[in-house]
Amino acid sequence: MNYIFVSFFKQFRTLSGFLLVLVLILPGCSRKSVNNTLNNTSTGNYVTDKAQRLKIERRKGYSKVTIINPWQGADNVNLVYNLVRRDTVFPSELNSSDVIFVPVRSIVCMSTTHLAMISALGEDISVSGVSGPGFVFSESLTKRIDAGMISDVGYDSGLNKELILSISPDLVMMYGIGSESAGYVGKIKELGIKVIFNADYLETDPLGKAEWIKLFGALYCKEEIADSIYRSELKSYDSLRLFISENISLRPKVLLGLPYKDTWYVSPGNSFISKIISDAGGDYLWKDTESDVSMPYGIENVYLGALKADYWLNIGSIKSGSEINAVDERLTKLPCYLTGNLFNNNRRITSKGGNDYWESGTVFPHLILEDIAAIIHPEIFREHELFFYQKILNN
């Protein structure tokens, strides 16, 4: 197994520290080399690989971005955005009202996963507004929020359109949870502000989700850096996956989640986390299900299946076994609870609830993969120190 990259990252326990070094060691990451790459790009060149809902095509003078089925339940919905560099001749075949000029200088983001990719490219300074600043983990962005340099723009019906208008960003990056999202998006567009939908959260392959950094690479004219980060992650993830598959003989059964008001929303088998559990050598209890959304089950139905679980992961916001008991006492009778095999993904979290699992974990899913593999296969990761996860005590 190639542990070089994994071990290398562990020397830099912060994302910013890692990225600084990564940029320094990557050849040709300067803005000058990026410009040369763009100038030499042939037409009709698709640059995405694993992502199922994102296509980026390099065309003469601009990039054509297509977001495929951008929200849950969407069918045959394609959103097309044309990205034109500010310093190039405007392509005659495009209408200026239909383009986004790049590099983006000011952006409002509605998801912390978007912020992680912007940070990975070293463009924190461009973030002028976010939805729910308390959920931001990044130390750099938190400092800018505390200094009043990043505004809270609200969300959905509470979206502060007047504030967004006063910020006057080059772009608002949204994510949709349904076609109803078009309502408030339309109101922003009426203000003359460009809006782009991001569907990374719907990707079922961790590497497909990580590949969305290429969208930000296109938005900031840092395509080469974004591609280098993605290719490094691809190599690290695949090396780790191969090592796991060659060194395990059993696949422990894994339970996920926590009930909410008598309903247990179960992640389907075609989900991002189900794929990581499989790659980590686990046997997710609901691996054979398929859905575009979390599936609601009664507690009793999930409980019967959970009796077979060896490990219980991603347990809501739980930090102690007593909190599980407070949710439902029956859950403390599960074998995985009694054996103490409880681990939650909230080791790196701020006092306000910003969780790095949802930020840098999106850009570097091999770190999630290694954590989960080390939890369910400690025999092959004896020296591993958990990064996103922590053990939950059952007493």
mmCIF file of C-alpha atoms in Angstrom:
data_model
loop_
_atom_site.group_PDB
_atom_site.id
_atom_site.type_symbol
_atom_site.label_atom_id
_atom_site.label_comp_id
_atom_site.label_asym_id
_atom_site.label_seq_id
_atom_site.Cartn_x
_atom_site.Cartn_y
_atom_site.Cartn_z
ATOM 1 C CA MET A 1 0.000 0.000 0.000
ATOM 2 C CA ASN A 2 1.123 3.502 -0.731
ATOM 3 C CA TYR A 3 0.999 5.154 2.677
ATOM 4 C CA ILE A 4 3.199 8.038 1.648
ATOM 5 C CA PHE A 5 0.376 10.479 1.071
ATOM 6 C CA VAL A 6 -1.634 9.362 4.112
ATOM 7 C CA SER A 7 1.317 9.625 6.450
ATOM 8 C CA PHE A 8 2.287 12.894 4.858
ATOM 9 C CA PHE A 9 -1.116 14.391 5.595
ATOM 10 C CA LYS A 10 -0.945 13.327 9.228
ATOM 11 C CA GLN A 11 2.007 15.618 9.677
ATOM 12 C CA PHE A 12 -0.313 18.519 8.892
ATOM 13 C CA ARG A 13 -3.376 18.099 11.048
ATOM 14 C CA THR A 14 -5.036 21.161 9.593
ATOM 15 C CA LEU A 15 -6.376 21.429 6.091
ATOM 16 C CA SER A 16 -4.700 24.756 5.460
ATOM 17 C CA GLY A 17 -1.312 23.431 6.510
ATOM 18 C CA PHE A 18 -1.637 20.436 4.266
ATOM 19 C CA LEU A 19 -2.767 22.487 1.295
ATOM 20 C CA LEU A 20 0.061 24.939 1.676
ATOM 21 C CA VAL A 21 2.577 22.136 1.386
ATOM 22 C CA LEU A 22 0.639 20.422 -1.393
ATOM 23 C CA VAL A 23 0.650 23.572 -3.492
ATOM 24 C CA LEU A 24 4.364 24.046 -2.872
ATOM 25 C CA ILE A 25 5.275 20.563 -4.058
ATOM 26 C CA LEU A 26 3.010 20.430 -7.064
ATOM 27 C CA PRO A 27 4.738 21.479 -10.248
ATOM 28 C CA GLY A 28 3.157 24.107 -12.428
ATOM 29 C CA CYS A 29 0.576 25.372 -9.948
ATOM 30 C CA SER A 30 1.116 29.030 -10.619
ATOM 31 C CA ARG A 31 -1.539 31.242 -12.171
ATOM 32 C CA LYS A 32 0.793 31.663 -15.168
ATOM 33 C CA SER A 33 0.886 27.938 -15.907
ATOM 34 C CA VAL A 34 -2.901 27.716 -15.518
ATOM 35 C CA ASN A 35 -3.320 30.398 -18.171
ATOM 36 C CA ASN A 36 -1.056 28.493 -20.518
ATOM 37 C CA THR A 37 -3.051 25.325 -19.973
ATOM 38 C CA LEU A 38 -6.295 27.066 -20.810
ATOM 39 C CA ASN A 39 -4.870 28.667 -23.923
ATOM 40 C CA ASN A 40 -3.698 25.286 -25.172
ATOM 41 C CA THR A 41 -6.886 23.382 -24.338
ATOM 42 C CA SER A 42 -8.564 21.813 -27.318
ATOM 43 C CA THR A 43 -12.306 22.133 -27.845
ATOM 44 C CA GLY A 44 -14.776 19.485 -26.684
ATOM 45 C CA ASN A 45 -12.583 18.362 -23.758
ATOM 46 C CA TYR A 46 -14.562 16.916 -20.853
ATOM 47 C CA VAL A 47 -12.528 17.120 -17.660
ATOM 48 C CA THR A 48 -14.679 15.184 -15.161
ATOM 49 C CA ASP A 49 -14.423 11.466 -14.429
ATOM 50 C CA LYS A 50 -16.124 10.038 -11.328
ATOM 51 C CA ALA A 51 -18.766 12.730 -10.745
ATOM 52 C CA GLN A 52 -22.145 11.673 -12.068
ATOM 53 C CA ARG A 53 -23.900 15.024 -11.805
ATOM 54 C CA LEU A 54 -21.175 17.335 -13.068
ATOM 55 C CA LYS A 55 -19.733 17.820 -16.523
ATOM 56 C CA ILE A 56 -17.170 20.429 -17.433
ATOM 57 C CA GLU A 57 -16.320 20.889 -21.066
ATOM 58 C CA ARG A 58 -13.478 23.114 -22.169
ATOM 59 C CA ARG A 59 -14.486 25.069 -25.223
ATOM 60 C CA LYS A 60 -12.634 27.715 -27.175
ATOM 61 C CA GLY A 61 -12.677 30.796 -24.966
ATOM 62 C CA TYR A 62 -14.862 29.442 -22.173
ATOM 63 C CA SER A 63 -15.895 26.438 -20.050
ATOM 64 C CA LYS A 64 -19.341 24.890 -20.297
ATOM 65 C CA VAL A 65 -20.557 23.492 -16.974
ATOM 66 C CA THR A 66 -23.569 21.185 -16.828
ATOM 67 C CA ILE A 67 -25.206 20.230 -13.522
ATOM 68 C CA ILE A 68 -27.211 17.048 -14.047
ATOM 69 C CA ASN A 69 -30.409 16.517 -12.020
ATOM 70 C CA PRO A 70 -29.358 19.105 -9.432
ATOM 71 C CA TRP A 71 -31.797 18.240 -6.665
ATOM 72 C CA GLN A 72 -33.396 15.169 -5.099
ATOM 73 C CA GLY A 73 -36.061 13.715 -7.351
ATOM 74 C CA ALA A 74 -34.997 15.717 -10.409
ATOM 75 C CA ASP A 75 -35.384 13.815 -13.677
ATOM 76 C CA ASN A 76 -33.848 14.971 -16.949
ATOM 77 C CA VAL A 77 -33.053 18.382 -15.511
ATOM 78 C CA ASN A 78 -29.790 19.851 -16.789
ATOM 79 C CA LEU A 79 -28.587 23.284 -15.739
ATOM 80 C CA VAL A 80 -25.943 24.799 -18.025
ATOM 81 C CA TYR A 81 -23.513 27.568 -17.068
ATOM 82 C CA ASN A 82 -20.907 29.139 -19.312
ATOM 83 C CA LEU A 83 -17.791 30.420 -17.548
ATOM 84 C CA VAL A 84 -15.908 33.136 -19.411
ATOM 85 C CA ARG A 85 -12.575 34.575 -18.281
ATOM 86 C CA ARG A 86 -12.624 38.278 -17.636
ATOM 87 C CA ASP A 87 -9.381 38.792 -19.559
ATOM 88 C CA THR A 88 -10.333 37.025 -22.787
ATOM 89 C CA VAL A 89 -12.279 37.979 -25.904
ATOM 90 C CA PHE A 90 -15.959 37.339 -25.294
ATOM 91 C CA PRO A 91 -17.100 34.302 -27.335
ATOM 92 C CA SER A 92 -19.426 35.466 -30.090
ATOM 93 C CA GLU A 93 -21.752 32.465 -29.724
ATOM 94 C CA LEU A 94 -22.669 33.349 -26.122
ATOM 95 C CA ASN A 95 -25.100 35.861 -24.658
ATOM 96 C CA SER A 96 -23.562 37.931 -21.853
ATOM 97 C CA SER A 97 -26.670 37.457 -19.726
ATOM 98 C CA ASP A 98 -26.081 33.704 -19.732
ATOM 99 C CA VAL A 99 -22.496 33.647 -18.525
ATOM 100 C CA ILE A 100 -20.573 33.788 -15.261
ATOM 101 C CA PHE A 101 -17.372 35.790 -15.506
ATOM 102 C CA VAL A 102 -14.348 34.193 -13.863
ATOM 103 C CA PRO A 103 -12.308 34.221 -11.756
ATOM 104 C CA VAL A 104 -15.026 34.767 -9.170
ATOM 105 C CA ARG A 105 -14.013 37.556 -6.802
ATOM 106 C CA SER A 106 -16.896 37.424 -4.318
ATOM 107 C CA ILE A 107 -19.137 34.450 -3.504
ATOM 108 C CA VAL A 108 -22.020 33.604 -1.154
ATOM 109 C CA CYS A 109 -22.206 29.895 -0.220
ATOM 110 C CA MET A 110 -25.175 28.018 1.166
ATOM 111 C CA SER A 111 -23.242 24.894 2.253
ATOM 112 C CA THR A 112 -20.085 24.312 4.288
ATOM 113 C CA THR A 113 -18.981 21.593 1.836
ATOM 114 C CA HIS A 114 -18.640 24.362 -0.753
ATOM 115 C CA LEU A 115 -16.453 26.318 1.654
ATOM 116 C CA ALA A 116 -14.069 23.375 2.074
ATOM 117 C CA MET A 117 -13.359 23.302 -1.637
ATOM 118 C CA ILE A 118 -12.867 27.052 -1.789
ATOM 119 C CA SER A 119 -10.429 26.790 1.129
ATOM 120 C CA ALA A 120 -8.612 23.959 -0.631
ATOM 121 C CA LEU A 121 -7.896 26.368 -3.489
ATOM 122 C CA GLY A 122 -6.770 29.135 -1.146
ATOM 123 C CA GLU A 123 -9.678 31.438 -1.966
ATOM 124 C CA ASP A 124 -11.189 32.050 1.496
ATOM 125 C CA ILE A 125 -10.892 35.782 0.935
ATOM 126 C CA SER A 126 -13.550 35.592 -1.776
ATOM 127 C CA VAL A 127 -16.257 34.341 0.622
ATOM 128 C CA SER A 128 -18.518 37.241 1.515
ATOM 129 C CA GLY A 129 -21.624 35.443 2.783
ATOM 130 C CA VAL A 130 -22.703 32.057 4.154
ATOM 131 C CA SER A 131 -25.848 30.382 5.379
ATOM 132 C CA GLY A 132 -25.500 29.427 9.052
ATOM 133 C CA PRO A 133 -22.011 30.678 9.966
ATOM 134 C CA GLY A 134 -22.168 28.696 13.220
ATOM 135 C CA PHE A 135 -21.769 25.500 11.196
ATOM 136 C CA VAL A 136 -18.449 26.564 9.708
ATOM 137 C CA PHE A 137 -15.431 24.623 11.014
ATOM 138 C CA SER A 138 -12.576 26.311 9.135
ATOM 139 C CA GLU A 139 -10.488 28.413 11.512
ATOM 140 C CA SER A 140 -9.614 30.860 8.755
ATOM 141 C CA LEU A 141 -13.228 31.407 7.732
ATOM 142 C CA THR A 142 -14.413 31.541 11.349
ATOM 143 C CA LYS A 143 -11.996 34.386 12.023
ATOM 144 C CA ARG A 144 -13.378 36.260 9.019
ATOM 145 C CA ILE A 145 -16.935 35.636 10.245
ATOM 146 C CA ASP A 146 -16.079 36.901 13.736
ATOM 147 C CA ALA A 147 -14.478 39.985 12.184
ATOM 148 C CA GLY A 148 -17.692 40.772 10.305
ATOM 149 C CA MET A 149 -16.105 40.106 6.906
ATOM 150 C CA ILE A 150 -18.543 37.282 6.101
ATOM 151 C CA SER A 151 -22.295 37.818 6.549
ATOM 152 C CA ASP A 152 -25.048 35.379 7.489
ATOM 153 C CA VAL A 153 -27.478 35.517 4.557
ATOM 154 C CA GLY A 154 -30.079 33.162 6.041
ATOM 155 C CA TYR A 155 -31.761 30.352 4.150
ATOM 156 C CA ASP A 156 -34.892 29.391 2.227
ATOM 157 C CA SER A 157 -37.819 31.639 3.165
ATOM 158 C CA GLY A 158 -35.529 33.450 5.619
ATOM 159 C CA LEU A 159 -33.032 34.349 2.926
ATOM 160 C CA ASN A 160 -31.964 37.968 3.402
ATOM 161 C CA LYS A 161 -32.212 39.231 -0.160
ATOM 162 C CA GLU A 162 -31.505 42.836 0.839
ATOM 163 C CA LEU A 163 -28.266 41.760 2.491
ATOM 164 C CA ILE A 164 -27.236 39.725 -0.554
ATOM 165 C CA LEU A 165 -27.974 42.726 -2.756
ATOM 166 C CA SER A 166 -25.789 44.930 -0.542
ATOM 167 C CA ILE A 167 -22.949 42.376 -0.696
ATOM 168 C CA SER A 168 -23.346 42.235 -4.481
ATOM 169 C CA PRO A 169 -21.421 38.984 -4.948
ATOM 170 C CA ASP A 170 -20.279 37.722 -8.320
ATOM 171 C CA LEU A 171 -22.025 34.441 -7.543
ATOM 172 C CA VAL A 172 -24.379 32.726 -5.097
ATOM 173 C CA MET A 173 -23.803 28.981 -4.837
ATOM 174 C CA MET A 174 -26.936 27.105 -3.837
ATOM 175 C CA TYR A 175 -27.929 23.511 -3.283
ATOM 176 C CA GLY A 176 -31.441 22.337 -3.942
ATOM 177 C CA ILE A 177 -33.477 19.878 -1.945
ATOM 178 C CA GLY A 178 -36.331 19.933 -4.460
ATOM 179 C CA SER A 179 -37.890 21.865 -7.314
ATOM 180 C CA GLU A 180 -39.304 24.299 -4.738
ATOM 181 C CA SER A 181 -35.755 25.639 -4.477
ATOM 182 C CA ALA A 182 -36.381 27.414 -7.768
ATOM 183 C CA GLY A 183 -38.702 29.834 -5.940
ATOM 184 C CA TYR A 184 -36.162 31.657 -3.811
ATOM 185 C CA VAL A 185 -33.453 31.174 -6.392
ATOM 186 C CA GLY A 186 -35.621 33.094 -8.826
ATOM 187 C CA LYS A 187 -35.862 35.949 -6.332
ATOM 188 C CA ILE A 188 -32.073 36.197 -6.180
ATOM 189 C CA LYS A 189 -31.810 36.164 -9.939
ATOM 190 C CA GLU A 190 -34.301 39.009 -10.074
ATOM 191 C CA LEU A 191 -31.694 41.046 -8.213
ATOM 192 C CA GLY A 192 -29.319 40.547 -11.142
ATOM 193 C CA ILE A 193 -27.048 38.174 -9.199
ATOM 194 C CA LYS A 194 -25.720 35.003 -10.790
ATOM 195 C CA VAL A 195 -26.750 31.749 -9.134
ATOM 196 C CA ILE A 196 -25.314 28.279 -9.628
ATOM 197 C CA PHE A 197 -26.670 25.015 -8.207
ATOM 198 C CA ASN A 198 -24.235 22.585 -6.619
ATOM 199 C CA ALA A 199 -25.322 18.947 -6.468
ATOM 200 C CA ASP A 200 -22.219 17.429 -4.891
ATOM 201 C CA TYR A 201 -24.225 16.159 -1.913
ATOM 202 C CA LEU A 202 -26.137 13.851 -4.272
ATOM 203 C CA GLU A 203 -23.028 12.042 -5.490
ATOM 204 C CA THR A 204 -22.919 8.432 -4.250
ATOM 205 C CA ASP A 205 -19.201 7.839 -4.869
ATOM 206 C CA PRO A 206 -16.856 9.610 -2.398
ATOM 207 C CA LEU A 207 -14.419 10.335 -5.205
ATOM 208 C CA GLY A 208 -17.218 11.618 -7.407
ATOM 209 C CA LYS A 209 -18.105 14.046 -4.651
ATOM 210 C CA ALA A 210 -14.470 15.077 -4.193
ATOM 211 C CA GLU A 211 -14.203 15.724 -7.922
ATOM 212 C CA TRP A 212 -16.541 18.707 -7.573
ATOM 213 C CA ILE A 213 -13.448 20.669 -6.614
ATOM 214 C CA LYS A 214 -12.959 20.947 -10.375
ATOM 215 C CA LEU A 215 -16.041 23.175 -10.535
ATOM 216 C CA PHE A 216 -14.371 25.552 -8.100
ATOM 217 C CA GLY A 217 -11.153 25.253 -10.061
ATOM 218 C CA ALA A 218 -13.054 26.522 -13.102
ATOM 219 C CA LEU A 219 -14.749 29.296 -11.118
ATOM 220 C CA TYR A 220 -11.424 30.581 -9.754
ATOM 221 C CA CYS A 221 -9.336 29.844 -12.891
ATOM 222 C CA LYS A 222 -7.328 27.350 -10.847
ATOM 223 C CA GLU A 223 -8.106 24.284 -12.917
ATOM 224 C CA GLU A 224 -4.655 22.769 -12.688
ATOM 225 C CA ILE A 225 -4.466 23.056 -8.905
ATOM 226 C CA ALA A 226 -7.963 21.603 -8.510
ATOM 227 C CA ASP A 227 -7.082 18.707 -10.799
ATOM 228 C CA SER A 228 -3.858 18.058 -8.881
ATOM 229 C CA ILE A 229 -5.688 17.934 -5.553
ATOM 230 C CA TYR A 230 -8.281 15.565 -7.006
ATOM 231 C CA ARG A 231 -5.682 13.260 -8.599
ATOM 232 C CA SER A 232 -3.744 13.069 -5.322
ATOM 233 C CA GLU A 233 -6.934 12.172 -3.485
ATOM 234 C CA LEU A 234 -7.837 9.569 -6.103
ATOM 235 C CA LYS A 235 -4.445 7.905 -5.668
ATOM 236 C CA SER A 236 -4.623 7.946 -1.873
ATOM 237 C CA TYR A 237 -8.183 6.603 -1.731
ATOM 238 C CA ASP A 238 -7.580 3.798 -4.237
ATOM 239 C CA SER A 239 -4.308 2.768 -2.564
ATOM 240 C CA LEU A 240 -6.035 2.548 0.788
ATOM 241 C CA ARG A 241 -8.996 0.646 -0.636
ATOM 242 C CA LEU A 242 -6.682 -1.904 -2.261
ATOM 243 C CA PHE A 243 -4.715 -2.380 0.958
ATOM 244 C CA ILE A 244 -7.912 -3.028 2.902
ATOM 245 C CA SER A 245 -9.306 -5.501 0.385
ATOM 246 C CA GLU A 246 -6.049 -7.483 0.399
ATOM 247 C CA ASN A 247 -5.781 -7.717 4.187
ATOM 248 C CA ILE A 248 -9.234 -8.506 5.550
ATOM 249 C CA SER A 249 -11.027 -11.833 5.841
ATOM 250 C CA LEU A 250 -14.298 -10.766 7.508
ATOM 251 C CA ARG A 251 -16.684 -7.881 6.970
ATOM 252 C CA PRO A 252 -18.204 -6.641 10.268
ATOM 253 C CA LYS A 253 -21.820 -5.487 10.079
ATOM 254 C CA VAL A 254 -22.363 -1.755 10.503
ATOM 255 C CA LEU A 255 -25.352 0.220 11.767
ATOM 256 C CA LEU A 256 -25.722 3.953 11.048
ATOM 257 C CA GLY A 257 -27.725 6.859 12.426
ATOM 258 C CA LEU A 258 -30.147 7.510 15.261
ATOM 259 C CA PRO A 259 -33.947 7.722 15.398
ATOM 260 C CA TYR A 260 -35.729 11.066 15.526
ATOM 261 C CA LYS A 261 -39.235 11.228 16.992
ATOM 262 C CA ASP A 262 -40.017 7.530 16.440
ATOM 263 C CA THR A 263 -38.604 7.539 12.907
ATOM 264 C CA TRP A 264 -35.190 6.251 11.872
ATOM 265 C CA TYR A 265 -34.010 7.842 8.640
ATOM 266 C CA VAL A 266 -31.806 5.153 7.113
ATOM 267 C CA SER A 267 -29.109 5.961 4.558
ATOM 268 C CA PRO A 268 -29.740 3.847 1.446
ATOM 269 C CA GLY A 269 -27.287 1.323 0.064
ATOM 270 C CA ASN A 270 -26.413 3.576 -2.857
ATOM 271 C CA SER A 271 -25.303 6.421 -0.587
ATOM 272 C CA PHE A 272 -21.936 8.080 -0.085
ATOM 273 C CA ILE A 273 -21.439 6.571 3.382
ATOM 274 C CA SER A 274 -22.560 3.094 2.324
ATOM 275 C CA LYS A 275 -19.858 3.127 -0.374
ATOM 276 C CA ILE A 276 -17.170 4.152 2.114
ATOM 277 C CA ILE A 277 -18.209 1.417 4.570
ATOM 278 C CA SER A 278 -17.955 -1.159 1.788
ATOM 279 C CA ASP A 279 -14.532 0.153 0.722
ATOM 280 C CA ALA A 280 -13.463 0.054 4.392
ATOM 281 C CA GLY A 281 -14.251 -3.647 4.586
ATOM 282 C CA GLY A 282 -17.607 -3.337 6.312
ATOM 283 C CA ASP A 283 -21.028 -4.837 5.674
ATOM 284 C CA TYR A 284 -23.615 -2.077 5.895
ATOM 285 C CA LEU A 285 -26.945 -3.463 7.129
ATOM 286 C CA TRP A 286 -28.979 -1.684 4.438
ATOM 287 C CA LYS A 287 -26.495 -2.126 1.584
ATOM 288 C CA ASP A 288 -29.114 -3.686 -0.688
ATOM 289 C CA THR A 289 -31.506 -0.753 -0.611
ATOM 290 C CA GLU A 290 -31.608 2.053 -3.140
ATOM 291 C CA SER A 291 -33.075 5.510 -2.866
ATOM 292 C CA ASP A 292 -32.278 9.143 -3.705
ATOM 293 C CA VAL A 293 -33.138 10.180 -0.132
ATOM 294 C CA SER A 294 -32.832 8.823 3.402
ATOM 295 C CA MET A 295 -35.484 6.190 3.975
ATOM 296 C CA PRO A 296 -37.889 6.587 6.942
ATOM 297 C CA TYR A 297 -38.354 3.421 9.014
ATOM 298 C CA GLY A 298 -40.068 2.747 12.310
ATOM 299 C CA ILE A 299 -37.686 2.256 15.242
ATOM 300 C CA GLU A 300 -38.862 -1.324 15.749
ATOM 301 C CA ASN A 301 -38.032 -2.286 12.161
ATOM 302 C CA VAL A 302 -34.517 -0.871 12.389
ATOM 303 C CA TYR A 303 -34.012 -2.341 15.865
ATOM 304 C CA LEU A 304 -34.571 -5.892 14.594
ATOM 305 C CA GLY A 305 -31.917 -5.410 11.933
ATOM 306 C CA ALA A 306 -29.596 -3.609 14.337
ATOM 307 C CA LEU A 307 -29.429 -6.702 16.570
ATOM 308 C CA LYS A 308 -26.979 -8.109 14.000
ATOM 309 C CA ALA A 309 -24.712 -5.038 13.973
ATOM 310 C CA ASP A 310 -21.104 -5.329 15.171
ATOM 311 C CA TYR A 311 -20.457 -1.557 15.041
ATOM 312 C CA TRP A 312 -22.613 1.561 15.308
ATOM 313 C CA LEU A 313 -21.350 4.677 13.525
ATOM 314 C CA ASN A 314 -22.483 8.252 12.767
ATOM 315 C CA ILE A 315 -24.816 8.392 15.782
ATOM 316 C CA GLY A 316 -26.318 11.846 15.262
ATOM 317 C CA SER A 317 -24.786 14.394 17.622
ATOM 318 C CA ILE A 318 -24.286 11.829 20.400
ATOM 319 C CA LYS A 319 -21.253 12.217 22.673
ATOM 320 C CA SER A 320 -22.088 9.679 25.386
ATOM 321 C CA GLY A 321 -23.946 6.447 25.929
ATOM 322 C CA SER A 322 -26.309 8.189 28.342
ATOM 323 C CA GLU A 323 -27.539 10.373 25.475
ATOM 324 C CA ILE A 324 -28.452 7.236 23.530
ATOM 325 C CA ASN A 325 -30.326 5.972 26.581
ATOM 326 C CA ALA A 326 -32.221 9.271 26.665
ATOM 327 C CA VAL A 327 -33.321 8.819 23.067
ATOM 328 C CA ASP A 328 -34.663 5.286 23.595
ATOM 329 C CA GLU A 329 -33.643 2.924 26.385
ATOM 330 C CA ARG A 330 -34.105 -0.104 24.106
ATOM 331 C CA LEU A 331 -31.108 1.013 22.063
ATOM 332 C CA THR A 332 -28.818 0.328 25.022
ATOM 333 C CA LYS A 333 -29.713 -3.360 24.711
ATOM 334 C CA LEU A 334 -28.201 -3.669 21.245
ATOM 335 C CA PRO A 335 -25.159 -5.987 21.137
ATOM 336 C CA CYS A 336 -23.016 -3.294 19.460
ATOM 337 C CA TYR A 337 -23.896 -0.937 22.353
ATOM 338 C CA LEU A 338 -23.126 -3.537 25.022
ATOM 339 C CA THR A 339 -19.736 -4.336 23.441
ATOM 340 C CA GLY A 340 -18.883 -0.651 23.286
ATOM 341 C CA ASN A 341 -18.456 -0.548 19.525
ATOM 342 C CA LEU A 342 -19.865 2.978 19.270
ATOM 343 C CA PHE A 343 -18.058 5.626 17.226
ATOM 344 C CA ASN A 344 -19.247 9.023 16.119
ATOM 345 C CA ASN A 345 -17.918 11.392 13.477
ATOM 346 C CA ASN A 346 -17.789 14.445 15.749
ATOM 347 C CA ARG A 347 -14.200 14.545 16.969
ATOM 348 C CA ARG A 348 -13.393 17.719 15.030
ATOM 349 C CA ILE A 349 -16.243 20.046 15.928
ATOM 350 C CA THR A 350 -16.511 23.664 17.063
ATOM 351 C CA SER A 351 -18.416 24.882 20.105
ATOM 352 C CA LYS A 352 -21.137 26.128 17.738
ATOM 353 C CA GLY A 353 -21.470 22.843 15.869
ATOM 354 C CA GLY A 354 -19.195 23.282 12.846
ATOM 355 C CA ASN A 355 -18.027 19.755 11.970
ATOM 356 C CA ASP A 356 -14.931 19.188 9.834
ATOM 357 C CA TYR A 357 -16.252 15.770 8.759
ATOM 358 C CA TRP A 358 -18.601 17.674 6.431
ATOM 359 C CA GLU A 359 -15.899 20.110 5.279
ATOM 360 C CA SER A 360 -12.433 18.647 4.669
ATOM 361 C CA GLY A 361 -13.948 15.141 4.689
ATOM 362 C CA THR A 362 -15.625 16.068 1.427
ATOM 363 C CA VAL A 363 -12.355 17.055 -0.225
ATOM 364 C CA PHE A 364 -10.314 14.214 1.316
ATOM 365 C CA PRO A 365 -12.625 11.179 1.727
ATOM 366 C CA HIS A 366 -9.643 8.843 2.168
ATOM 367 C CA LEU A 367 -9.407 10.234 5.709
ATOM 368 C CA ILE A 368 -12.963 9.048 6.412
ATOM 369 C CA LEU A 369 -12.174 5.726 4.748
ATOM 370 C CA GLU A 370 -9.093 5.173 6.902
ATOM 371 C CA ASP A 371 -10.952 6.095 10.101
ATOM 372 C CA ILE A 372 -13.787 3.658 9.433
ATOM 373 C CA ALA A 373 -11.397 0.910 8.323
ATOM 374 C CA ALA A 374 -9.343 1.401 11.494
ATOM 375 C CA ILE A 375 -12.514 1.181 13.618
ATOM 376 C CA ILE A 376 -13.860 -2.041 12.131
ATOM 377 C CA HIS A 377 -10.456 -3.598 11.314
ATOM 378 C CA PRO A 378 -8.123 -2.479 14.119
ATOM 379 C CA GLU A 379 -5.929 -5.515 13.403
ATOM 380 C CA ILE A 380 -4.527 -3.869 10.244
ATOM 381 C CA PHE A 381 -4.445 -0.263 11.526
ATOM 382 C CA ARG A 382 -2.784 -0.712 14.912
ATOM 383 C CA GLU A 383 -1.060 2.686 14.914
ATOM 384 C CA HIS A 384 -3.893 4.737 13.462
ATOM 385 C CA GLU A 385 -5.144 7.749 15.387
ATOM 386 C CA LEU A 386 -8.748 8.574 14.543
ATOM 387 C CA PHE A 387 -9.115 11.894 12.722
ATOM 388 C CA PHE A 388 -12.852 12.592 12.336
ATOM 389 C CA TYR A 389 -14.210 9.877 14.654
ATOM 390 C CA GLN A 390 -14.148 9.273 18.379
ATOM 391 C CA LYS A 391 -15.200 6.381 20.553
ATOM 392 C CA ILE A 392 -18.444 6.843 22.491
ATOM 393 C CA LEU A 393 -18.383 5.331 25.955
ATOM 394 C CA ASN A 394 -21.409 3.218 26.857
ATOM 395 C CA ASN A 395 -21.447 4.072 30.548
#
